[in-house]
Short mmCIF file of C-alpha atoms in Angstrom, two decimals:
data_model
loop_
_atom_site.label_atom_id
_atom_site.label_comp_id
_atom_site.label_asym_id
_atom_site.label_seq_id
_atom_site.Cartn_x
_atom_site.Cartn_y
_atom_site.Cartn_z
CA UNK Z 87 10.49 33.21 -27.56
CA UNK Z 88 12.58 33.78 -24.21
CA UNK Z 89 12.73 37.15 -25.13
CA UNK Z 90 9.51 37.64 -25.12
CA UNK Z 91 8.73 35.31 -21.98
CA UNK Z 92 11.50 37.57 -20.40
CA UNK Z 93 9.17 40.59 -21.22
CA UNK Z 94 6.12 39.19 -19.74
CA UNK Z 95 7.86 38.53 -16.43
CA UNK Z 96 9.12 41.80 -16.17
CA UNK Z 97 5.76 43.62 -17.37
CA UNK Z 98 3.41 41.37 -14.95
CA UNK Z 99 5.74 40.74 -11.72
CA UNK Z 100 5.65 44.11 -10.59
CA UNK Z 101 1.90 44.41 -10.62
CA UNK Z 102 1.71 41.58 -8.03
CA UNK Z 103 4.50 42.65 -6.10
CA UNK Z 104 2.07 45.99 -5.84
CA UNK Z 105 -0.98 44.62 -4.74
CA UNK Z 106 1.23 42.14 -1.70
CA UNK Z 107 2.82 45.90 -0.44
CA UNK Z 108 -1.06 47.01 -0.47
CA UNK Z 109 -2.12 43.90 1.51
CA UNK Z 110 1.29 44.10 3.56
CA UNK Z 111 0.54 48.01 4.32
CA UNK Z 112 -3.46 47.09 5.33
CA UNK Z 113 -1.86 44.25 7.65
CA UNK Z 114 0.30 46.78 9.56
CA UNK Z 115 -2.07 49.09 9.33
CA UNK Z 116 -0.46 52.05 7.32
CA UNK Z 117 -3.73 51.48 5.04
CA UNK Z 118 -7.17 51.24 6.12
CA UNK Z 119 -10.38 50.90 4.23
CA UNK Z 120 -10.81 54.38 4.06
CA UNK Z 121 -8.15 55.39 2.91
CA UNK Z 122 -7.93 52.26 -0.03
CA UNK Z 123 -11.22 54.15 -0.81
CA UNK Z 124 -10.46 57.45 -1.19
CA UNK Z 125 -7.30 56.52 -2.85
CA UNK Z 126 -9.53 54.45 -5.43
CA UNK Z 127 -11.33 57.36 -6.00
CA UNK Z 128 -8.15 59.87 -6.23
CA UNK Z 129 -6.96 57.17 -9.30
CA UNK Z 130 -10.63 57.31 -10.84
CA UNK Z 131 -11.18 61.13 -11.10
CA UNK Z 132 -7.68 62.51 -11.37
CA UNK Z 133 -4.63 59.77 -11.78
CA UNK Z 134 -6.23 57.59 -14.27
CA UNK Z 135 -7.86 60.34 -16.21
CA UNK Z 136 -4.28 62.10 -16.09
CA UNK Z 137 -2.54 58.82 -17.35
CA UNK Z 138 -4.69 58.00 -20.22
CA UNK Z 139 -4.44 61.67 -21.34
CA UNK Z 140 -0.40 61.81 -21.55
CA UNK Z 141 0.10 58.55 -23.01
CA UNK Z 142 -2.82 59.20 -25.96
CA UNK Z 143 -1.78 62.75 -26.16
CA UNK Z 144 2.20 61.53 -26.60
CA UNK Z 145 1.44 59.04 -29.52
CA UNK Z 146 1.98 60.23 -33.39
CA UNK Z 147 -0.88 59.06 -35.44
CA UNK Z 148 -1.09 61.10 -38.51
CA UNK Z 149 1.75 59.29 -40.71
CA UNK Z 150 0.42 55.91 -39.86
CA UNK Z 151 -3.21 56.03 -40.19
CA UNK Z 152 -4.97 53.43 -42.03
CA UNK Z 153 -8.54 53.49 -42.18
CA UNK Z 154 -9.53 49.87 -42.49
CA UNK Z 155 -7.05 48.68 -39.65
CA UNK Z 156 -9.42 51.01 -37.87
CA UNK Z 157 -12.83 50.00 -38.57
CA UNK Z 158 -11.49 46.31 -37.58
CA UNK Z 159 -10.11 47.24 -34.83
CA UNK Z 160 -12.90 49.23 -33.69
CA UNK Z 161 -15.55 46.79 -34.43
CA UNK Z 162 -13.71 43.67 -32.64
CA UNK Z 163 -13.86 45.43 -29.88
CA UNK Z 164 -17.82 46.74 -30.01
CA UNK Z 165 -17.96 42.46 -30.61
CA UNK Z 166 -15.66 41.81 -27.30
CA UNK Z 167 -17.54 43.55 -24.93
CA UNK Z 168 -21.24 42.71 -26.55
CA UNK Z 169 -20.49 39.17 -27.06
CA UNK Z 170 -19.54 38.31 -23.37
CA UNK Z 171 -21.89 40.53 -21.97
CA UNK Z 172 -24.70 39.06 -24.12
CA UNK Z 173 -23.72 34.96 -22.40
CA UNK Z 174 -22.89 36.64 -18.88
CA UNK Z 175 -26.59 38.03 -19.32
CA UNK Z 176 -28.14 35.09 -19.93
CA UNK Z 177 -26.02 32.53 -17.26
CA UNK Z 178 -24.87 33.95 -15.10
CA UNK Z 179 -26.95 33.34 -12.01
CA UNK Z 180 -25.58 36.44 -9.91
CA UNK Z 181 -26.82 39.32 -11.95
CA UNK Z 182 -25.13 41.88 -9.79
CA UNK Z 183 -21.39 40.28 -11.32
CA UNK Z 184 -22.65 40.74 -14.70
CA UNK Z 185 -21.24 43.94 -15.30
CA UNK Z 186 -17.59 43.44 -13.94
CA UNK Z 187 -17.35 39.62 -15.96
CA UNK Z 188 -18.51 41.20 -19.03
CA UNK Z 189 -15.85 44.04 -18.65
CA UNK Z 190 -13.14 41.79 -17.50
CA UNK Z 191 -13.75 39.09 -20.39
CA UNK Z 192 -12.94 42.50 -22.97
CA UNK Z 193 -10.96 45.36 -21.30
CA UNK Z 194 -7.02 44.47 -21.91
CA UNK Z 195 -4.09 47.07 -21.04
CA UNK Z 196 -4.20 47.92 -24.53
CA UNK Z 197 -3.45 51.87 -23.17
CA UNK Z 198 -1.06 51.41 -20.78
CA UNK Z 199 0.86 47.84 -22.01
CA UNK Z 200 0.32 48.34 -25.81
CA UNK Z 201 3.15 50.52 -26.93
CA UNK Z 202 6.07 48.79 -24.91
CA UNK Z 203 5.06 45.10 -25.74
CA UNK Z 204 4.84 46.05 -29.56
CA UNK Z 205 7.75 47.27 -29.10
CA UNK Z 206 9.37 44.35 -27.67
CA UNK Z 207 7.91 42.24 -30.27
CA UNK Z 208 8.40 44.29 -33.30
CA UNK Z 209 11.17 46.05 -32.33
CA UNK Z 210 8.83 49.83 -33.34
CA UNK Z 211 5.59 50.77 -31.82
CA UNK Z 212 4.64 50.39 -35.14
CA UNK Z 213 0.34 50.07 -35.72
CA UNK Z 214 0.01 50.05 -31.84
CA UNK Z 215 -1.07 53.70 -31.14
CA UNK Z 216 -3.60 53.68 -34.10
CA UNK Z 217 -5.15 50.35 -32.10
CA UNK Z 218 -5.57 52.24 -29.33
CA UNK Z 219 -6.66 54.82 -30.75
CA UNK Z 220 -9.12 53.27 -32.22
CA UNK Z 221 -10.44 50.83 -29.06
CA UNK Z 222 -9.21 52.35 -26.06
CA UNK Z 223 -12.12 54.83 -26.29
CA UNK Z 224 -14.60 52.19 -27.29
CA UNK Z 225 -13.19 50.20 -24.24
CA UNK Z 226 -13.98 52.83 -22.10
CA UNK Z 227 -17.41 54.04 -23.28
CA UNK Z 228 -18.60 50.01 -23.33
CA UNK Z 229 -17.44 49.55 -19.69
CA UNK Z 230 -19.41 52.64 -18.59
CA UNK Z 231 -22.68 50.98 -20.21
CA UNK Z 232 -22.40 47.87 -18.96
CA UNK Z 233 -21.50 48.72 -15.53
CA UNK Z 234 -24.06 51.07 -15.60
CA UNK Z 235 -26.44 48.63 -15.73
CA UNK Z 236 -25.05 46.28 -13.26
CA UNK Z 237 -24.73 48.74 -10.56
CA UNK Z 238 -25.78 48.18 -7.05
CA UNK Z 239 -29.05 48.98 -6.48
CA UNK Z 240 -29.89 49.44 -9.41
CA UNK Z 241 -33.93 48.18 -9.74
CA UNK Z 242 -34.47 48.64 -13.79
CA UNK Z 243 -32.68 49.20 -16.74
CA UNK Z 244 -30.95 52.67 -17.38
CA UNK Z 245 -32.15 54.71 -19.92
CA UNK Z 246 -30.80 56.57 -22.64
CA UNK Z 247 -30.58 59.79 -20.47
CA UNK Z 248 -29.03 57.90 -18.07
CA UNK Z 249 -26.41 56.00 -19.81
CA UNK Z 250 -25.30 59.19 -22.00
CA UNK Z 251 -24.74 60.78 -18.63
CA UNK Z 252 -22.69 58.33 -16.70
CA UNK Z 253 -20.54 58.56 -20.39
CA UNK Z 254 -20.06 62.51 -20.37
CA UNK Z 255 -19.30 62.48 -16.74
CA UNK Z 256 -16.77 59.62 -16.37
CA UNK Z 257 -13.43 61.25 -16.00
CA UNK Z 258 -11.76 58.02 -17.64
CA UNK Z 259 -13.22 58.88 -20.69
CA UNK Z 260 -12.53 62.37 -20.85
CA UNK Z 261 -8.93 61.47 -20.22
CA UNK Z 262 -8.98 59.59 -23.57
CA UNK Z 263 -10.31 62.66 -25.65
CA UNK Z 264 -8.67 65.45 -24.61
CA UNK Z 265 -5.71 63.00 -25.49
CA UNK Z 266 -7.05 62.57 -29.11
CA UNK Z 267 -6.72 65.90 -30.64
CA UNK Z 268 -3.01 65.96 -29.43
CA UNK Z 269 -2.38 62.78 -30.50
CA UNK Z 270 -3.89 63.55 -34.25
CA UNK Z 271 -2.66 66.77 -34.43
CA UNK Z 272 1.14 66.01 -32.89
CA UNK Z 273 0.44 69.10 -30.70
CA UNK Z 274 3.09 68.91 -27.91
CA UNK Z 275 2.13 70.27 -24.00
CA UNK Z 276 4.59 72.99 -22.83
CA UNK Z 277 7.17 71.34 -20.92
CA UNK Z 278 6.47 72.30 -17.27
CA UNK Z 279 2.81 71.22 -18.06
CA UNK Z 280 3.88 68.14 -19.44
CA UNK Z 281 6.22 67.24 -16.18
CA UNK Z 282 3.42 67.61 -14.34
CA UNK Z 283 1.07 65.68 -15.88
CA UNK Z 284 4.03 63.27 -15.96
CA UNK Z 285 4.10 63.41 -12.09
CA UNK Z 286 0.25 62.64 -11.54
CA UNK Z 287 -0.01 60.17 -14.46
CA UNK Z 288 3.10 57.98 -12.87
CA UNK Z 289 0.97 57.68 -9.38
CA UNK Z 290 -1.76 56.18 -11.49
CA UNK Z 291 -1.12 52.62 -11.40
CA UNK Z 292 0.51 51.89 -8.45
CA UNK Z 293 -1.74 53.49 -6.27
CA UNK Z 294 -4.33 51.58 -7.89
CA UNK Z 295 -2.89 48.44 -7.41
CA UNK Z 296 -2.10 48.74 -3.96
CA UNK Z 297 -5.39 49.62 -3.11
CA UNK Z 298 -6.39 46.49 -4.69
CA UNK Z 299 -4.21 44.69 -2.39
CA UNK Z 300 -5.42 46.76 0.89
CA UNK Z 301 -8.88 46.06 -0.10
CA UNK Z 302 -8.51 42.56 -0.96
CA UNK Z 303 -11.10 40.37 0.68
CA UNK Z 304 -9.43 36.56 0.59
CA UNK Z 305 -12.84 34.78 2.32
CA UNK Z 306 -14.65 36.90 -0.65
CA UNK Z 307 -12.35 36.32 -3.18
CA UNK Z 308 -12.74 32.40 -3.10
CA UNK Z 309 -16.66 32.47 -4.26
CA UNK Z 310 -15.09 34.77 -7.30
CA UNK Z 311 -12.88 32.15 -8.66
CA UNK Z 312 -14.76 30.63 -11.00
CA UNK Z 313 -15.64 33.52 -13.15
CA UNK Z 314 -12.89 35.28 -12.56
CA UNK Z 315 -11.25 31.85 -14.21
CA UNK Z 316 -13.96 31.52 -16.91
CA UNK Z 317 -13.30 35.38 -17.31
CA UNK Z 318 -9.35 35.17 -17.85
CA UNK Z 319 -9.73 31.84 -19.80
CA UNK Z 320 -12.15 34.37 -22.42
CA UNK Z 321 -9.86 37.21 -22.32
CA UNK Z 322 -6.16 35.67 -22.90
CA UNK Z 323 -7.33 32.47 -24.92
CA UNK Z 324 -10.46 32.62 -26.46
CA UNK Z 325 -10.72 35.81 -27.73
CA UNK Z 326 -7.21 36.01 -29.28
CA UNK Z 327 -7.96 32.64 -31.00
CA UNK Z 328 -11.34 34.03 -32.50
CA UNK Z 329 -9.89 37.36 -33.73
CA UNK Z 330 -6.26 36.92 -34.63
CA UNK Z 331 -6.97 34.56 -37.46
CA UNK Z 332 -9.99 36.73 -38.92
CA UNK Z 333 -7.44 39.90 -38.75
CA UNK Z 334 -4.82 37.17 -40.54
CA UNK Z 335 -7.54 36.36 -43.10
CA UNK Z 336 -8.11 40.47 -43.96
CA UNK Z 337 -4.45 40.77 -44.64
CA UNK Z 338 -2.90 42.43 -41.29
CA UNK Z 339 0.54 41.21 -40.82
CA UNK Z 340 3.49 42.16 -39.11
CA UNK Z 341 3.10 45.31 -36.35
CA UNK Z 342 -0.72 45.58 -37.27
CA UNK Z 343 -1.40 42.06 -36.66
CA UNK Z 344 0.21 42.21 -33.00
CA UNK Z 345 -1.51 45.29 -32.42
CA UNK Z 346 -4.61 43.29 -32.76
CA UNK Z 347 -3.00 40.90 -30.96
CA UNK Z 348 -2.47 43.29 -27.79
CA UNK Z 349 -5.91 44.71 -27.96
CA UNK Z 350 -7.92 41.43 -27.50
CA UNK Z 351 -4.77 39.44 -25.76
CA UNK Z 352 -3.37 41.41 -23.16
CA UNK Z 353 -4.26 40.90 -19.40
CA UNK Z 354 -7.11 43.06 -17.73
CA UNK Z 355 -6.24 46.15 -17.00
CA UNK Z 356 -6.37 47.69 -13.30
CA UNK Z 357 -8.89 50.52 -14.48
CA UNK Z 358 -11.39 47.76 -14.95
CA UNK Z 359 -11.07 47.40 -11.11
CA UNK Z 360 -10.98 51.13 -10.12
CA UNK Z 361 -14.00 51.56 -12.44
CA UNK Z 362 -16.16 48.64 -11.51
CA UNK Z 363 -15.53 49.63 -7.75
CA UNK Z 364 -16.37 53.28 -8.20
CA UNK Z 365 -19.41 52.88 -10.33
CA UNK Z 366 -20.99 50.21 -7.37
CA UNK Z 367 -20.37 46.63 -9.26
CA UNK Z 368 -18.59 44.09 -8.38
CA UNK Z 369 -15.26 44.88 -7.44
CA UNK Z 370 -13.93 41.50 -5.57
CA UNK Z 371 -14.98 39.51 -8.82
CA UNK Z 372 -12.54 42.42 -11.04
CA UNK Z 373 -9.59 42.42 -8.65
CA UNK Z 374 -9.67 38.56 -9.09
CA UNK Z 375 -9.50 38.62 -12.95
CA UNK Z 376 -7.04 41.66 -13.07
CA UNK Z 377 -4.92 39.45 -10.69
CA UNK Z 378 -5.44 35.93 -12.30
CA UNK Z 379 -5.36 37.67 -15.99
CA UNK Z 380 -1.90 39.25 -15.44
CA UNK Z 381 -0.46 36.11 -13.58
CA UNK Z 382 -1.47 33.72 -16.72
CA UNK Z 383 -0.69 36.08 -19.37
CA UNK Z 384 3.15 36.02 -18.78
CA UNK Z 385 2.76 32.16 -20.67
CA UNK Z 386 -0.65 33.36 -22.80
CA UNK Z 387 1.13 36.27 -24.32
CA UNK Z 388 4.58 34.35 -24.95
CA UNK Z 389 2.63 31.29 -26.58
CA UNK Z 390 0.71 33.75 -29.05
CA UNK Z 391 4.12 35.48 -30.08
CA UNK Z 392 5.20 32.11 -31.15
CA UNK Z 393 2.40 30.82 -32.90
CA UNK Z 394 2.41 33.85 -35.08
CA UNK Z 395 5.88 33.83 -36.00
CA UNK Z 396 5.80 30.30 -36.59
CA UNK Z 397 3.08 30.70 -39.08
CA UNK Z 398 4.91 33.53 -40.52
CA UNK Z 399 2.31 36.21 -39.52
CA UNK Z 400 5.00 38.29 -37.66
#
């Protein structure tokens, strides 16, 4: 249990150290608004794109493949995104957060988390890369039509057209495609090629959180607590406690059961931000839950460990 407490700490601190340099560098003025804005877009279309791509691209998924862990996994998380989106729809009062809630309540760091913290709690990646092979992509292709139709300015409901195009042009999701056939195939970049993409992938996340820091409203932020509360409270409790005992139920035990685990447990992930930001939602109400998400989910994510080993699941 300290072990994996231990983990948490170490996987979560960082982020917030990240985003206090980005607010220390827009104090001293090293960042401006500007620049936190073209270096959200630089993380959008290129870094985060980049990332996604190596770490799909450097799983093995052939000798592990199991169909029906799959089609669970990849219908829980059709059911996470719908499900909040669906009550965020119908209470919330500002429409124009409905997009970044809904995305915040579903979109863990299944991508960029789920590997090492199986890992950590298995002691193998084990099922982990055929989980995110199996949601990451839904994750990403949800977000897109959800935010698409929260987006500023936006006066009706996007169409078909519409939607399919915001899909085939986000670079996110073509990050997590290219990265399939590699992945499937165990078809290995050329090493120069893969030190570069190495290079660009590592800038991904830190540059994304300290934008999040330079950016960071606090006289906005306070009228975002709430749902960025309600939204964390869905994401690390409530959803984890609706699907871990249904996977249980079906069977999954051991590394497949904390893969499920990861993909509906784990804290927000910073691409919700970058995303909700650059497709005009509402970015102060996502940099709240990615913040409050990864602070809570140091205890969330130890707590869920120990439930499932005491019951014997893991």
């Amino acid at each position: 249990m300290l072990d994996s407490f231990v983990f948490s700490l170490n996987a979560t601190l960082p982020v917030f150290l990240l985003i206090l340099v980005g607010m220390l560098l827009r104090r001293i003025g090293i960042f401006t608004e500007e620049y936190a804005a073209m270096t959200d877009r630089f993380v959008f279309k290129i870094a985060l794109p980049v990332l996604l791509f190596k770490d799909i691209s450097g799983m093995s998924l052939r000798d592990d493949f199991d169909g029906g862990f799959v089609i669970f996994c990849a219908v829980a998380s059709v059911l996470m995104f719908l499900v909040p989106w669906g009550f965020a729809a119908l209470f919330m009062k500002n429409k124009g957060s409905v997009g970044a809630f809904s995305q915040g309540c579903a979109r863990g760091s299944a991508a960029v988390l789920g590997v090492a913290l199986a890992e950590n709690i298995c002691g193998s990646a084990g099922m982990a890369p055929i989980m995110i092979f199996a949601a990451v992509p839904i994750f990403n292709i949800l977000s897109v039509v959800i935010l698409s139709f929260s987006a500023e300015g936006q006066e009706k409901k996007p169409g078909v057209g519409e939607l399919l195009k915001n899909i085939v042009t986000n670079p996110i999701i073509w990050g997590v495609l290219l990265g399939l056939p590699f992945s499937f195939f165990d078809v290995s970049l050329p090493h120069i090629a893969q030190s570069a993409v190495g290079s660009i992938a590592s800038t991904a996340t830190p540059l994304a959180l300290m934008a999040i820091g330079a950016s960071f409203d606090f006289g906005a932020a306070k009228g975002k607590f709430v749902p960025a509360a309600v939204a964390s409270f869905v994401k690390l409790i409530l959803l984890p406690a609706a699907v871990i005992p249904v996977a249980a139920a079906l069977g999954f035990r051991d590394s497949a059961l904390v893969s499920v685990f990861i993909m509906v447990g784990a804290p927000t992930t910073v691409a919700a931000y970058i995303m909700a930001k650059n497709m005009k939602n509402d970015h102060v109400l996502s940099s709240n839950i990615v913040m409050l998400s990864t602070l809570l989910s140091s205890v969330t994510i130890t707590f869920w460990v120990f439930l499932m080993r005491y019951l014997g699941f893991i």
